[in-house]
Amino acid sequence: MSAAPHDSTAMHPPHDTAVITGASSGIGAAFAVALARRGMGLLLTGRRPEPLEAVAKQCRALGVPVQTVLVELSDPAERRSFLDRVRRIDSVSLVVANAGFGYPRPFVGGPLEPVVQMIDVHITAVVELFHVVLPAMVARGSGGLIAVSSLASRLPVPGAESYVASKSYLNSFCESLSVAVRDSGVTVQTLLPGFTRTDFHRYDTEFADAQPRFLRWMTPESVVDVSLRCLDRRRPVCIPGWSNRLMAIGLGVLPRSILRRIMGRTMGSISGTGDSQ
Ligand SMILES: NC(=O)c1ccc[n+]([C@@H]2O[C@H](COP(=O)([O-])OP(=O)(O)OC[C@H]3O[C@@H](n4cnc5c(N)ncnc54)[C@H](OP(=O)(O)O)[C@@H]3O)[C@@H](O)[C@H]2O)c1
């Protein structure tokens, strides 16, 4: 896939610019619309041209300039080309590193390639993007970075080991970064959504349709609304939804040994052959 611009509208001041990765659907698309409503110019990425362009059109109708870039974030050459594009923007005031995917396949005996791609998209692409934009934000004394992690990152999840581990990297990286830039005027937020109704669950529609009672699904719009309120208050960690916040508190106090047992029972674990010598 080429990282060449799919469509472009020149950015002109006085619009501040927000860069949002993974804006073709779900949480990223909701961020795009919410930030356009706040009057921000946008640079949006995705891989599917049509949904991405539909989001861009919706944002342009709100009167802001919007550029779109098609980029496969697991591809180093496409990332480089995208980052060059970001460097050319005069004033990036907000970055939402949102692009991500789930891959509910067993690690043991499963293919390695999607695991490596996940690390590239969830970790490398975010770190590279923040590295490009942060110095100018710090020099200006203002700006915001949002990394979209997941509440699941607080859990041991068999079958989604790489997903939760890559999101845990973001938690740790962004919390330290938020302390490092605290006095510079730049805000770093780790956003930990719980279950949110988006295309993310297309791999497991049975689960998404089942709607178990104990799970409270949120809309991407409500997740974004809470995230932007957290950003306004300069909160470094943002967990949208009271039931998700309650769960986070519970996960913090429950001994990890009990948590591992619960998750093992719920999600299953692989049995050996019993051929121990
Ligand atoms: N939905 C949930 O329940 C939930 C819960 C916690 C955290 N999250 C996190 O929220 C973020 C957004 O997900 P979502 O729920 O809004 O799902 P989504 O609707 O599937 O959106 C994912 C976005 O990421 C982009 N993307 C995925 N893989 C990519 C890749 N390899 N290269 C470039 N772009 C890629 C997609 O682009 P294309 O579709 O155009 O390819 C899409 O724009 C993810 O980081 C996810 O881990 C979601």
Short mmCIF file of N, CA, C and O in Angstrom, two decimals, residues 7-13 15 17 41-42 60 63-68 85 89:
data_model
loop_
_atom_site.label_atom_id
_atom_site.label_comp_id
_atom_site.label_asym_id
_atom_site.label_seq_id
_atom_site.Cartn_x
_atom_site.Cartn_y
_atom_site.Cartn_z
N ASP A 7 -5.81 12.32 -0.30
CA ASP A 7 -6.52 13.55 -0.58
C ASP A 7 -5.87 14.61 0.29
O ASP A 7 -5.28 14.31 1.30
N SER A 8 -5.98 15.83 -0.13
CA SER A 8 -5.34 16.81 0.73
C SER A 8 -5.96 18.18 0.57
O SER A 8 -6.39 18.57 -0.50
N THR A 9 -6.03 18.86 1.68
CA THR A 9 -6.47 20.25 1.67
C THR A 9 -5.38 20.99 2.42
O THR A 9 -5.04 20.59 3.51
N ALA A 10 -4.84 22.02 1.81
CA ALA A 10 -3.72 22.70 2.46
C ALA A 10 -4.13 23.21 3.84
O ALA A 10 -5.24 23.68 4.04
N MET A 11 -3.21 23.02 4.80
CA MET A 11 -3.44 23.55 6.14
C MET A 11 -3.14 25.04 6.13
O MET A 11 -2.14 25.46 5.58
N HIS A 12 -4.02 25.82 6.68
CA HIS A 12 -3.63 27.20 6.83
C HIS A 12 -3.96 27.69 8.23
O HIS A 12 -4.95 27.28 8.80
N PRO A 13 -3.10 28.56 8.75
CA PRO A 13 -3.39 29.11 10.06
C PRO A 13 -4.73 29.84 9.99
O PRO A 13 -5.12 30.23 8.89
N HIS A 15 -5.74 27.50 12.13
CA HIS A 15 -6.13 26.20 12.68
C HIS A 15 -4.93 25.49 13.31
O HIS A 15 -3.91 25.32 12.66
N THR A 17 -3.38 21.95 14.42
CA THR A 17 -3.56 20.67 13.73
C THR A 17 -3.49 19.51 14.70
O THR A 17 -2.58 19.44 15.54
N GLY A 41 -7.68 21.78 12.63
CA GLY A 41 -7.34 21.15 11.37
C GLY A 41 -6.89 19.73 11.66
O GLY A 41 -6.44 19.44 12.77
N LEU A 42 -6.99 18.85 10.66
CA LEU A 42 -6.73 17.43 10.94
C LEU A 42 -5.83 16.78 9.90
O LEU A 42 -5.93 17.08 8.71
N ARG A 60 -14.64 18.09 7.19
CA ARG A 60 -14.56 19.30 6.36
C ARG A 60 -15.87 20.08 6.39
O ARG A 60 -15.86 21.31 6.37
N GLY A 63 -16.05 22.76 8.69
CA GLY A 63 -15.32 23.99 8.39
C GLY A 63 -13.83 23.97 8.69
O GLY A 63 -13.20 25.02 8.79
N VAL A 64 -13.25 22.77 8.85
CA VAL A 64 -11.81 22.72 9.14
C VAL A 64 -11.06 22.05 7.97
O VAL A 64 -11.64 21.22 7.26
N PRO A 65 -9.78 22.40 7.78
CA PRO A 65 -8.99 21.73 6.75
C PRO A 65 -8.61 20.32 7.18
O PRO A 65 -8.25 20.10 8.34
N VAL A 66 -8.71 19.39 6.26
CA VAL A 66 -8.42 17.98 6.60
C VAL A 66 -7.53 17.37 5.53
O VAL A 66 -7.81 17.47 4.34
N GLN A 67 -6.45 16.72 5.97
CA GLN A 67 -5.63 15.92 5.06
C GLN A 67 -5.81 14.46 5.45
O GLN A 67 -6.00 14.16 6.63
N THR A 68 -5.71 13.58 4.47
CA THR A 68 -5.76 12.15 4.79
C THR A 68 -4.52 11.46 4.23
O THR A 68 -4.00 11.86 3.19
N ARG A 85 5.53 13.57 6.35
CA ARG A 85 4.32 14.38 6.17
C ARG A 85 4.00 15.16 7.45
O ARG A 85 3.64 16.33 7.42
N ILE A 89 4.08 19.70 8.77
CA ILE A 89 3.00 20.52 9.35
C ILE A 89 3.61 21.54 10.29
O ILE A 89 4.44 21.20 11.14
#
